[in-house]
Amino acid sequence: MKVFAPGRVNLIGDHTDYAGGLVLPIALQLGTTIEGARGGDRVELTSDDADEQFSRFVDAVVAEAGSSTGFRGSVTSTLPIGAGLSSSASLEVAVALAIGATGDIAALCQRAEQRASGVPCGRMDQLASVHGRAGHALLIDCSTFSIRPVPMPDDIEIVVVHSGESRSLASSAYAERRAQLEAGDARRVRHVTTENQRVVAFADALESRDLQRAGALMVQSHASLRDDFEVSTPALDALVEELVAIDGVHGARLTGAGFGGCVVALTEPGAVALGWKVTASSGAQVLGD
Ligand code: GLA
């Protein structure tokens, strides 16, 4: 059988998911493919570009799934690792589908991510990978996990540009930021409150095709992640500045956890020559038996 699970890029709403806030990711056309066959009682997966984390994530999904079928096969990925495009969530969801895990796959994979990485991450990445919808962003309310697909305008391009700094959640201050937020640090709380408002305004702007407004909200989101939540880096800040100075770029911001990784930009088609052009794509699926 063959399964595919996408990575994601978040258009707006970062460091809000674990606070029960709002996020607006898209699933990508890039992701993880697993090919092989079910059978036996062990899960054995090989990968050409497996790092030391690979088997930890696979084992964590198998452990969280409890009793499940064995599987033997190979894993390939079109996602850059460490870029912040959720290569790990995409691997987890693909493994869960391959072994026939049942129930709430996104929740199961979030637990697997936390178990394997030790990072108290939220559920956005796994939800985007499972529930992605072609041509749509997903407005997710992380207090209920309800999802509203928001159609993407067709006269735009979404561009993802790597800052050159590889990002590792485990070595980052992710857990520290989350703890500060939960302790009520005023700036951290202000980021979440204002970011939630920006997500709602951004979804409205997309629906009314107000791309200038959508872009301005992205730039405000970046400033809040930089100044109030303090998860940006000089390289990410410079890249956002460089991008928004280009004609035809509506807006740009760091995306995902920060501390390195990528910037996402909303642009007129063909405005930017850098980075990867990504499209809002379908969620994880079994492609064949
Ligand atoms: C990482 C986590 C997500 C989310 C983002 C920041 O991608 O895995 O749960 O918290 O950071 O928005």
PDB file of C-alpha atoms and ligand atoms in Angstrom:
ATOM      1  CA  MET A   1       0.000   0.000   0.000  1.00  0.00           C
ATOM      2  CA  LYS A   2       0.958   3.611  -0.376  1.00  0.00           C
ATOM      3  CA  VAL A   3       0.125   6.543   1.901  1.00  0.00           C
ATOM      4  CA  PHE A   4       0.958  10.236   1.732  1.00  0.00           C
ATOM      5  CA  ALA A   5       0.804  12.858   4.481  1.00  0.00           C
ATOM      6  CA  PRO A   6       1.630  16.515   3.798  1.00  0.00           C
ATOM      7  CA  GLY A   7       3.682  19.031   5.724  1.00  0.00           C
ATOM      8  CA  ARG A   8       2.165  22.419   6.456  1.00  0.00           C
ATOM      9  CA  VAL A   9       2.895  26.080   6.431  1.00  0.00           C
ATOM     10  CA  ASN A  10       1.050  28.368   8.800  1.00  0.00           C
ATOM     11  CA  LEU A  11      -0.187  31.596   7.200  1.00  0.00           C
ATOM     12  CA  ILE A  12      -0.945  33.296  10.524  1.00  0.00           C
ATOM     13  CA  GLY A  13      -1.586  32.366  14.168  1.00  0.00           C
ATOM     14  CA  ASP A  14       1.630  31.121  15.748  1.00  0.00           C
ATOM     15  CA  HIS A  15       2.193  30.153  19.373  1.00  0.00           C
ATOM     16  CA  THR A  16      -1.562  30.200  19.860  1.00  0.00           C
ATOM     17  CA  ASP A  17      -2.504  26.531  19.394  1.00  0.00           C
ATOM     18  CA  TYR A  18      -1.330  25.305  22.805  1.00  0.00           C
ATOM     19  CA  ALA A  19      -3.169  28.269  24.358  1.00  0.00           C
ATOM     20  CA  GLY A  20      -6.499  27.198  22.852  1.00  0.00           C
ATOM     21  CA  GLY A  21      -6.279  29.986  20.271  1.00  0.00           C
ATOM     22  CA  LEU A  22      -6.705  30.335  16.515  1.00  0.00           C
ATOM     23  CA  VAL A  23      -4.414  29.199  13.692  1.00  0.00           C
ATOM     24  CA  LEU A  24      -4.652  29.319   9.877  1.00  0.00           C
ATOM     25  CA  PRO A  25      -2.361  26.766   8.220  1.00  0.00           C
ATOM     26  CA  ILE A  26      -2.441  25.160   4.787  1.00  0.00           C
ATOM     27  CA  ALA A  27      -1.355  21.598   4.042  1.00  0.00           C
ATOM     28  CA  LEU A  28       1.405  21.495   1.419  1.00  0.00           C
ATOM     29  CA  GLN A  29       1.920  19.552  -1.767  1.00  0.00           C
ATOM     30  CA  LEU A  30       5.182  18.421  -0.108  1.00  0.00           C
ATOM     31  CA  GLY A  31       5.187  15.613   2.408  1.00  0.00           C
ATOM     32  CA  THR A  32       5.994  12.052   3.393  1.00  0.00           C
ATOM     33  CA  THR A  33       5.171   8.952   1.352  1.00  0.00           C
ATOM     34  CA  ILE A  34       5.265   5.445   2.778  1.00  0.00           C
ATOM     35  CA  GLU A  35       5.137   2.422   0.517  1.00  0.00           C
ATOM     36  CA  GLY A  36       4.996  -1.130   1.731  1.00  0.00           C
ATOM     37  CA  ALA A  37       2.708  -3.813   3.072  1.00  0.00           C
ATOM     38  CA  ARG A  38       0.903  -4.511   6.300  1.00  0.00           C
ATOM     39  CA  GLY A  39       1.543  -7.759   8.085  1.00  0.00           C
ATOM     40  CA  GLY A  40       3.284  -9.378  11.013  1.00  0.00           C
ATOM     41  CA  ASP A  41       3.424  -7.615  14.331  1.00  0.00           C
ATOM     42  CA  ARG A  42       6.417  -5.316  13.882  1.00  0.00           C
ATOM     43  CA  VAL A  43       6.741  -1.970  12.141  1.00  0.00           C
ATOM     44  CA  GLU A  44       9.927  -1.838  10.078  1.00  0.00           C
ATOM     45  CA  LEU A  45      10.481   1.269   7.999  1.00  0.00           C
ATOM     46  CA  THR A  46      13.590   2.239   6.120  1.00  0.00           C
ATOM     47  CA  SER A  47      14.494   5.669   4.835  1.00  0.00           C
ATOM     48  CA  ASP A  48      17.387   6.967   2.786  1.00  0.00           C
ATOM     49  CA  ASP A  49      17.597  10.213   4.674  1.00  0.00           C
ATOM     50  CA  ALA A  50      16.735   9.012   8.167  1.00  0.00           C
ATOM     51  CA  ASP A  51      18.338  11.089  10.906  1.00  0.00           C
ATOM     52  CA  GLU A  52      18.633   9.850  14.476  1.00  0.00           C
ATOM     53  CA  GLN A  53      15.174  11.251  15.208  1.00  0.00           C
ATOM     54  CA  PHE A  54      13.448   9.133  12.565  1.00  0.00           C
ATOM     55  CA  SER A  55      12.960   5.905  14.491  1.00  0.00           C
ATOM     56  CA  ARG A  56      12.046   7.792  17.624  1.00  0.00           C
ATOM     57  CA  PHE A  57       9.060   9.353  15.827  1.00  0.00           C
ATOM     58  CA  VAL A  58       8.039   6.072  14.198  1.00  0.00           C
ATOM     59  CA  ASP A  59       8.252   4.193  17.525  1.00  0.00           C
ATOM     60  CA  ALA A  60       6.276   6.925  19.292  1.00  0.00           C
ATOM     61  CA  VAL A  61       3.396   6.647  16.806  1.00  0.00           C
ATOM     62  CA  VAL A  62       3.361   2.871  17.146  1.00  0.00           C
ATOM     63  CA  ALA A  63       3.353   3.191  20.947  1.00  0.00           C
ATOM     64  CA  GLU A  64       0.550   5.772  20.954  1.00  0.00           C
ATOM     65  CA  ALA A  65      -1.531   3.716  18.536  1.00  0.00           C
ATOM     66  CA  GLY A  66      -1.460   0.780  20.942  1.00  0.00           C
ATOM     67  CA  SER A  67      -2.339  -2.471  19.265  1.00  0.00           C
ATOM     68  CA  SER A  68      -2.024  -2.210  15.520  1.00  0.00           C
ATOM     69  CA  THR A  69      -0.931  -4.120  12.488  1.00  0.00           C
ATOM     70  CA  GLY A  70       2.718  -4.550  11.635  1.00  0.00           C
ATOM     71  CA  PHE A  71       4.081  -2.890   8.524  1.00  0.00           C
ATOM     72  CA  ARG A  72       7.160  -3.223   6.404  1.00  0.00           C
ATOM     73  CA  GLY A  73       8.120  -0.549   3.912  1.00  0.00           C
ATOM     74  CA  SER A  74      10.095   2.499   2.956  1.00  0.00           C
ATOM     75  CA  VAL A  75       9.702   6.185   3.651  1.00  0.00           C
ATOM     76  CA  THR A  76      10.498   9.077   1.336  1.00  0.00           C
ATOM     77  CA  SER A  77       9.986  12.774   1.933  1.00  0.00           C
ATOM     78  CA  THR A  78       9.887  15.841  -0.273  1.00  0.00           C
ATOM     79  CA  LEU A  79      10.009  18.156   2.757  1.00  0.00           C
ATOM     80  CA  PRO A  80      13.185  19.874   3.815  1.00  0.00           C
ATOM     81  CA  ILE A  81      14.023  18.662   7.349  1.00  0.00           C
ATOM     82  CA  GLY A  82      14.484  21.261  10.094  1.00  0.00           C
ATOM     83  CA  ALA A  83      12.874  23.990   7.996  1.00  0.00           C
ATOM     84  CA  GLY A  84       9.801  24.249  10.201  1.00  0.00           C
ATOM     85  CA  LEU A  85       7.426  22.790   7.605  1.00  0.00           C
ATOM     86  CA  SER A  86       6.360  19.971   9.916  1.00  0.00           C
ATOM     87  CA  SER A  87       8.368  17.127   8.468  1.00  0.00           C
ATOM     88  CA  SER A  88       7.901  15.283  11.771  1.00  0.00           C
ATOM     89  CA  ALA A  89       4.102  15.738  11.870  1.00  0.00           C
ATOM     90  CA  SER A  90       3.938  14.546   8.274  1.00  0.00           C
ATOM     91  CA  LEU A  91       5.983  11.442   9.130  1.00  0.00           C
ATOM     92  CA  GLU A  92       3.808  10.727  12.177  1.00  0.00           C
ATOM     93  CA  VAL A  93       0.554  11.011  10.251  1.00  0.00           C
ATOM     94  CA  ALA A  94       1.879   8.857   7.397  1.00  0.00           C
ATOM     95  CA  VAL A  95       2.966   6.154   9.854  1.00  0.00           C
ATOM     96  CA  ALA A  96      -0.411   6.292  11.628  1.00  0.00           C
ATOM     97  CA  LEU A  97      -2.226   5.742   8.308  1.00  0.00           C
ATOM     98  CA  ALA A  98       0.150   2.990   7.231  1.00  0.00           C
ATOM     99  CA  ILE A  99      -0.404   0.975  10.410  1.00  0.00           C
ATOM    100  CA  GLY A 100      -4.148   1.553  10.301  1.00  0.00           C
ATOM    101  CA  ALA A 101      -4.370   3.585  13.492  1.00  0.00           C
ATOM    102  CA  THR A 102      -7.944   4.524  14.342  1.00  0.00           C
ATOM    103  CA  GLY A 103      -9.634   7.306  16.279  1.00  0.00           C
ATOM    104  CA  ASP A 104      -8.393  10.887  16.397  1.00  0.00           C
ATOM    105  CA  ILE A 105      -5.223  10.623  14.305  1.00  0.00           C
ATOM    106  CA  ALA A 106      -4.171  14.245  14.868  1.00  0.00           C
ATOM    107  CA  ALA A 107      -4.420  13.887  18.651  1.00  0.00           C
ATOM    108  CA  LEU A 108      -2.573  10.567  18.557  1.00  0.00           C
ATOM    109  CA  CYS A 109       0.217  12.091  16.466  1.00  0.00           C
ATOM    110  CA  GLN A 110       0.473  15.161  18.711  1.00  0.00           C
ATOM    111  CA  ARG A 111       1.052  12.814  21.661  1.00  0.00           C
ATOM    112  CA  ALA A 112       3.628  10.932  19.594  1.00  0.00           C
ATOM    113  CA  GLU A 113       5.409  14.198  18.737  1.00  0.00           C
ATOM    114  CA  GLN A 114       5.535  15.189  22.411  1.00  0.00           C
ATOM    115  CA  ARG A 115       6.713  11.718  23.425  1.00  0.00           C
ATOM    116  CA  ALA A 116       9.466  11.597  20.769  1.00  0.00           C
ATOM    117  CA  SER A 117      10.715  15.180  20.976  1.00  0.00           C
ATOM    118  CA  GLY A 118      10.015  16.059  24.598  1.00  0.00           C
ATOM    119  CA  VAL A 119       8.586  19.372  23.377  1.00  0.00           C
ATOM    120  CA  PRO A 120       5.107  20.373  24.673  1.00  0.00           C
ATOM    121  CA  CYS A 121       3.866  21.257  21.182  1.00  0.00           C
ATOM    122  CA  GLY A 122       0.281  22.023  20.216  1.00  0.00           C
ATOM    123  CA  ARG A 123      -1.822  20.168  17.633  1.00  0.00           C
ATOM    124  CA  MET A 124      -1.771  22.558  14.660  1.00  0.00           C
ATOM    125  CA  ASP A 125       0.776  20.673  12.536  1.00  0.00           C
ATOM    126  CA  GLN A 126      -0.911  17.303  12.869  1.00  0.00           C
ATOM    127  CA  LEU A 127      -4.392  18.789  12.267  1.00  0.00           C
ATOM    128  CA  ALA A 128      -3.186  20.501   9.086  1.00  0.00           C
ATOM    129  CA  SER A 129      -1.581  17.297   7.820  1.00  0.00           C
ATOM    130  CA  VAL A 130      -4.716  15.237   8.480  1.00  0.00           C
ATOM    131  CA  HIS A 131      -7.408  17.731   7.436  1.00  0.00           C
ATOM    132  CA  GLY A 132      -5.775  19.784   4.647  1.00  0.00           C
ATOM    133  CA  ARG A 133      -8.112  20.866   1.858  1.00  0.00           C
ATOM    134  CA  ALA A 134      -6.988  21.712  -1.689  1.00  0.00           C
ATOM    135  CA  GLY A 135      -7.360  25.414  -2.441  1.00  0.00           C
ATOM    136  CA  HIS A 136      -8.182  26.261   1.172  1.00  0.00           C
ATOM    137  CA  ALA A 137      -6.541  27.409   4.355  1.00  0.00           C
ATOM    138  CA  LEU A 138      -7.869  25.879   7.589  1.00  0.00           C
ATOM    139  CA  LEU A 139      -9.188  28.208  10.266  1.00  0.00           C
ATOM    140  CA  ILE A 140      -8.790  26.049  13.366  1.00  0.00           C
ATOM    141  CA  ASP A 141     -10.103  26.961  16.782  1.00  0.00           C
ATOM    142  CA  CYS A 142      -7.761  25.084  19.120  1.00  0.00           C
ATOM    143  CA  SER A 143     -10.154  25.359  22.074  1.00  0.00           C
ATOM    144  CA  THR A 144     -12.581  22.970  20.338  1.00  0.00           C
ATOM    145  CA  PHE A 145     -10.475  21.806  17.351  1.00  0.00           C
ATOM    146  CA  SER A 146     -13.275  22.837  15.020  1.00  0.00           C
ATOM    147  CA  ILE A 147     -12.066  23.558  11.494  1.00  0.00           C
ATOM    148  CA  ARG A 148     -13.477  26.014   8.924  1.00  0.00           C
ATOM    149  CA  PRO A 149     -11.912  25.833   5.446  1.00  0.00           C
ATOM    150  CA  VAL A 150     -11.267  29.320   4.039  1.00  0.00           C
ATOM    151  CA  PRO A 151     -10.952  29.488   0.237  1.00  0.00           C
ATOM    152  CA  MET A 152      -7.630  30.877  -0.981  1.00  0.00           C
ATOM    153  CA  PRO A 153      -7.870  33.616  -3.618  1.00  0.00           C
ATOM    154  CA  ASP A 154      -6.489  32.312  -6.924  1.00  0.00           C
ATOM    155  CA  ASP A 155      -4.559  35.425  -7.909  1.00  0.00           C
ATOM    156  CA  ILE A 156      -1.908  34.934  -5.228  1.00  0.00           C
ATOM    157  CA  GLU A 157       1.205  32.922  -4.649  1.00  0.00           C
ATOM    158  CA  ILE A 158       2.377  31.557  -1.310  1.00  0.00           C
ATOM    159  CA  VAL A 159       6.145  31.514  -1.091  1.00  0.00           C
ATOM    160  CA  VAL A 160       8.216  29.889   1.648  1.00  0.00           C
ATOM    161  CA  VAL A 161      11.805  31.035   2.066  1.00  0.00           C
ATOM    162  CA  HIS A 162      14.336  29.396   4.377  1.00  0.00           C
ATOM    163  CA  SER A 163      16.313  31.729   6.617  1.00  0.00           C
ATOM    164  CA  GLY A 164      19.316  29.438   6.409  1.00  0.00           C
ATOM    165  CA  GLU A 165      19.100  28.704  10.128  1.00  0.00           C
ATOM    166  CA  SER A 166      18.014  25.185  10.848  1.00  0.00           C
ATOM    167  CA  ARG A 167      15.452  25.032  13.576  1.00  0.00           C
ATOM    168  CA  SER A 168      15.271  22.535  16.376  1.00  0.00           C
ATOM    169  CA  LEU A 169      12.290  22.737  18.659  1.00  0.00           C
ATOM    170  CA  ALA A 170      13.911  20.648  21.353  1.00  0.00           C
ATOM    171  CA  SER A 171      16.902  22.941  21.673  1.00  0.00           C
ATOM    172  CA  SER A 172      14.787  26.040  21.363  1.00  0.00           C
ATOM    173  CA  ALA A 173      13.017  28.013  24.011  1.00  0.00           C
ATOM    174  CA  TYR A 174       9.628  26.663  22.895  1.00  0.00           C
ATOM    175  CA  ALA A 175       8.858  25.020  26.240  1.00  0.00           C
ATOM    176  CA  GLU A 176      10.105  28.076  28.076  1.00  0.00           C
ATOM    177  CA  ARG A 177       7.836  30.384  26.062  1.00  0.00           C
ATOM    178  CA  ARG A 178       4.857  28.167  26.702  1.00  0.00           C
ATOM    179  CA  ALA A 179       5.596  28.155  30.443  1.00  0.00           C
ATOM    180  CA  GLN A 180       5.974  31.947  30.494  1.00  0.00           C
ATOM    181  CA  LEU A 181       2.636  32.310  28.751  1.00  0.00           C
ATOM    182  CA  GLU A 182       0.967  29.986  31.224  1.00  0.00           C
ATOM    183  CA  ALA A 183       2.521  31.898  34.117  1.00  0.00           C
ATOM    184  CA  GLY A 184       0.785  35.005  32.758  1.00  0.00           C
ATOM    185  CA  ASP A 185       3.793  37.010  31.429  1.00  0.00           C
ATOM    186  CA  ALA A 186       2.113  40.163  30.084  1.00  0.00           C
ATOM    187  CA  ARG A 187       3.948  40.368  26.759  1.00  0.00           C
ATOM    188  CA  ARG A 188       3.475  36.691  25.986  1.00  0.00           C
ATOM    189  CA  VAL A 189      -0.239  36.966  26.782  1.00  0.00           C
ATOM    190  CA  ARG A 190      -0.519  40.124  24.688  1.00  0.00           C
ATOM    191  CA  HIS A 191       0.948  38.283  21.707  1.00  0.00           C
ATOM    192  CA  VAL A 192      -1.646  35.515  21.945  1.00  0.00           C
ATOM    193  CA  THR A 193      -4.542  37.919  22.409  1.00  0.00           C
ATOM    194  CA  THR A 194      -3.577  40.135  19.474  1.00  0.00           C
ATOM    195  CA  GLU A 195      -2.571  37.179  17.286  1.00  0.00           C
ATOM    196  CA  ASN A 196      -6.018  35.611  17.726  1.00  0.00           C
ATOM    197  CA  GLN A 197      -7.578  38.887  16.557  1.00  0.00           C
ATOM    198  CA  ARG A 198      -5.233  38.969  13.573  1.00  0.00           C
ATOM    199  CA  VAL A 199      -6.189  35.424  12.549  1.00  0.00           C
ATOM    200  CA  VAL A 200      -9.883  36.366  12.435  1.00  0.00           C
ATOM    201  CA  ALA A 201      -9.114  39.570  10.510  1.00  0.00           C
ATOM    202  CA  PHE A 202      -6.830  37.690   8.108  1.00  0.00           C
ATOM    203  CA  ALA A 203      -9.487  35.069   7.315  1.00  0.00           C
ATOM    204  CA  ASP A 204     -11.955  37.926   6.648  1.00  0.00           C
ATOM    205  CA  ALA A 205      -9.401  39.655   4.420  1.00  0.00           C
ATOM    206  CA  LEU A 206      -8.853  36.459   2.393  1.00  0.00           C
ATOM    207  CA  GLU A 207     -12.580  35.991   1.963  1.00  0.00           C
ATOM    208  CA  SER A 208     -13.068  39.561   0.807  1.00  0.00           C
ATOM    209  CA  ARG A 209      -9.930  39.374  -1.392  1.00  0.00           C
ATOM    210  CA  ASP A 210      -8.364  42.257   0.506  1.00  0.00           C
ATOM    211  CA  LEU A 211      -4.781  41.104  -0.011  1.00  0.00           C
ATOM    212  CA  GLN A 212      -3.205  44.339   1.117  1.00  0.00           C
ATOM    213  CA  ARG A 213      -4.948  43.994   4.465  1.00  0.00           C
ATOM    214  CA  ALA A 214      -4.000  40.319   4.701  1.00  0.00           C
ATOM    215  CA  GLY A 215      -0.368  41.221   4.031  1.00  0.00           C
ATOM    216  CA  ALA A 216      -0.369  44.013   6.616  1.00  0.00           C
ATOM    217  CA  LEU A 217      -1.708  41.554   9.216  1.00  0.00           C
ATOM    218  CA  MET A 218       1.156  39.153   8.433  1.00  0.00           C
ATOM    219  CA  VAL A 219       3.693  41.896   9.017  1.00  0.00           C
ATOM    220  CA  GLN A 220       1.995  42.804  12.317  1.00  0.00           C
ATOM    221  CA  SER A 221       2.049  39.145  13.310  1.00  0.00           C
ATOM    222  CA  HIS A 222       5.779  39.003  12.666  1.00  0.00           C
ATOM    223  CA  ALA A 223       6.364  42.098  14.793  1.00  0.00           C
ATOM    224  CA  SER A 224       4.381  40.560  17.647  1.00  0.00           C
ATOM    225  CA  LEU A 225       6.297  37.263  17.433  1.00  0.00           C
ATOM    226  CA  ARG A 226       9.533  39.267  17.381  1.00  0.00           C
ATOM    227  CA  ASP A 227       8.818  41.833  20.108  1.00  0.00           C
ATOM    228  CA  ASP A 228       6.204  40.308  22.404  1.00  0.00           C
ATOM    229  CA  PHE A 229       6.785  36.568  22.065  1.00  0.00           C
ATOM    230  CA  GLU A 230      10.522  36.828  21.232  1.00  0.00           C
ATOM    231  CA  VAL A 231      10.805  33.817  18.937  1.00  0.00           C
ATOM    232  CA  SER A 232      12.322  35.552  15.914  1.00  0.00           C
ATOM    233  CA  THR A 233      15.981  35.794  14.920  1.00  0.00           C
ATOM    234  CA  PRO A 234      17.940  38.527  13.110  1.00  0.00           C
ATOM    235  CA  ALA A 235      17.995  36.339   9.967  1.00  0.00           C
ATOM    236  CA  LEU A 236      14.194  35.932  10.000  1.00  0.00           C
ATOM    237  CA  ASP A 237      13.701  39.668  10.602  1.00  0.00           C
ATOM    238  CA  ALA A 238      16.045  40.556   7.735  1.00  0.00           C
ATOM    239  CA  LEU A 239      14.304  38.131   5.385  1.00  0.00           C
ATOM    240  CA  VAL A 240      10.866  39.567   6.174  1.00  0.00           C
ATOM    241  CA  GLU A 241      12.186  43.078   5.530  1.00  0.00           C
ATOM    242  CA  GLU A 242      13.815  42.010   2.295  1.00  0.00           C
ATOM    243  CA  LEU A 243      10.626  40.332   1.071  1.00  0.00           C
ATOM    244  CA  VAL A 244       8.159  43.085   1.941  1.00  0.00           C
ATOM    245  CA  ALA A 245      10.369  45.598   0.079  1.00  0.00           C
ATOM    246  CA  ILE A 246       9.791  43.662  -3.172  1.00  0.00           C
ATOM    247  CA  ASP A 247       7.098  44.945  -5.517  1.00  0.00           C
ATOM    248  CA  GLY A 248       4.079  42.639  -5.523  1.00  0.00           C
ATOM    249  CA  VAL A 249       4.691  41.186  -2.040  1.00  0.00           C
ATOM    250  CA  HIS A 250       1.579  41.699   0.087  1.00  0.00           C
ATOM    251  CA  GLY A 251       3.183  40.594   3.346  1.00  0.00           C
ATOM    252  CA  ALA A 252       5.579  38.184   5.040  1.00  0.00           C
ATOM    253  CA  ARG A 253       6.191  36.712   8.483  1.00  0.00           C
ATOM    254  CA  LEU A 254       8.088  33.977  10.237  1.00  0.00           C
ATOM    255  CA  THR A 255       6.047  30.785  10.264  1.00  0.00           C
ATOM    256  CA  GLY A 256       5.798  27.975  12.794  1.00  0.00           C
ATOM    257  CA  ALA A 257       7.773  27.943  16.004  1.00  0.00           C
ATOM    258  CA  GLY A 258      10.423  30.476  14.976  1.00  0.00           C
ATOM    259  CA  PHE A 259      14.008  30.325  16.319  1.00  0.00           C
ATOM    260  CA  GLY A 260      15.142  29.908  12.702  1.00  0.00           C
ATOM    261  CA  GLY A 261      13.364  28.016   9.944  1.00  0.00           C
ATOM    262  CA  CYS A 262      11.217  29.700   7.334  1.00  0.00           C
ATOM    263  CA  VAL A 263       9.386  32.861   6.407  1.00  0.00           C
ATOM    264  CA  VAL A 264       6.081  32.706   4.515  1.00  0.00           C
ATOM    265  CA  ALA A 265       5.090  35.437   2.053  1.00  0.00           C
ATOM    266  CA  LEU A 266       1.838  36.211   0.261  1.00  0.00           C
ATOM    267  CA  THR A 267       2.596  37.658  -3.158  1.00  0.00           C
ATOM    268  CA  GLU A 268       1.290  38.456  -6.591  1.00  0.00           C
ATOM    269  CA  PRO A 269       2.086  35.546  -8.926  1.00  0.00           C
ATOM    270  CA  GLY A 270       5.718  35.659 -10.005  1.00  0.00           C
ATOM    271  CA  ALA A 271       6.716  38.531  -7.701  1.00  0.00           C
ATOM    272  CA  VAL A 272       9.449  36.640  -5.855  1.00  0.00           C
ATOM    273  CA  ALA A 273      12.198  34.491  -7.355  1.00  0.00           C
ATOM    274  CA  LEU A 274      13.360  33.035  -4.005  1.00  0.00           C
ATOM    275  CA  GLY A 275      12.156  30.019  -2.094  1.00  0.00           C
ATOM    276  CA  TRP A 276       9.513  27.376  -2.680  1.00  0.00           C
ATOM    277  CA  LYS A 277       6.094  28.113  -4.198  1.00  0.00           C
ATOM    278  CA  VAL A 278       3.566  26.132  -2.198  1.00  0.00           C
ATOM    279  CA  THR A 279      -0.092  25.417  -2.816  1.00  0.00           C
ATOM    280  CA  ALA A 280      -2.901  24.667  -0.387  1.00  0.00           C
ATOM    281  CA  SER A 281      -3.302  20.902  -0.740  1.00  0.00           C
ATOM    282  CA  SER A 282      -5.326  17.934   0.476  1.00  0.00           C
ATOM    283  CA  GLY A 283      -4.709  16.208   3.768  1.00  0.00           C
ATOM    284  CA  ALA A 284      -3.224  12.767   4.335  1.00  0.00           C
ATOM    285  CA  GLN A 285      -4.569   9.905   2.269  1.00  0.00           C
ATOM    286  CA  VAL A 286      -4.170   6.267   1.405  1.00  0.00           C
ATOM    287  CA  LEU A 287      -3.199   6.332  -2.267  1.00  0.00           C
ATOM    288  CA  GLY A 288      -3.482   2.665  -3.080  1.00  0.00           C
ATOM    289  CA  ASP A 289      -3.401  -0.835  -1.671  1.00  0.00           C
TER     290      ASP A 289
HETATM  291  C1  GLA B   1       5.360  24.204  16.234  1.00  0.00           C
HETATM  292  C2  GLA B   1       4.409  23.342  17.063  1.00  0.00           C
HETATM  293  C3  GLA B   1       2.965  23.802  16.843  1.00  0.00           C
HETATM  294  C4  GLA B   1       2.811  25.297  17.066  1.00  0.00           C
HETATM  295  C5  GLA B   1       3.887  26.075  16.297  1.00  0.00           C
HETATM  296  C6  GLA B   1       3.867  27.542  16.616  1.00  0.00           C
HETATM  297  O1  GLA B   1       5.130  23.999  14.868  1.00  0.00           O
HETATM  298  O2  GLA B   1       4.542  21.990  16.715  1.00  0.00           O
HETATM  299  O3  GLA B   1       2.105  23.067  17.691  1.00  0.00           O
HETATM  300  O4  GLA B   1       2.837  25.610  18.430  1.00  0.00           O
HETATM  301  O5  GLA B   1       5.188  25.576  16.562  1.00  0.00           O
HETATM  302  O6  GLA B   1       2.675  28.110  16.182  1.00  0.00           O
END
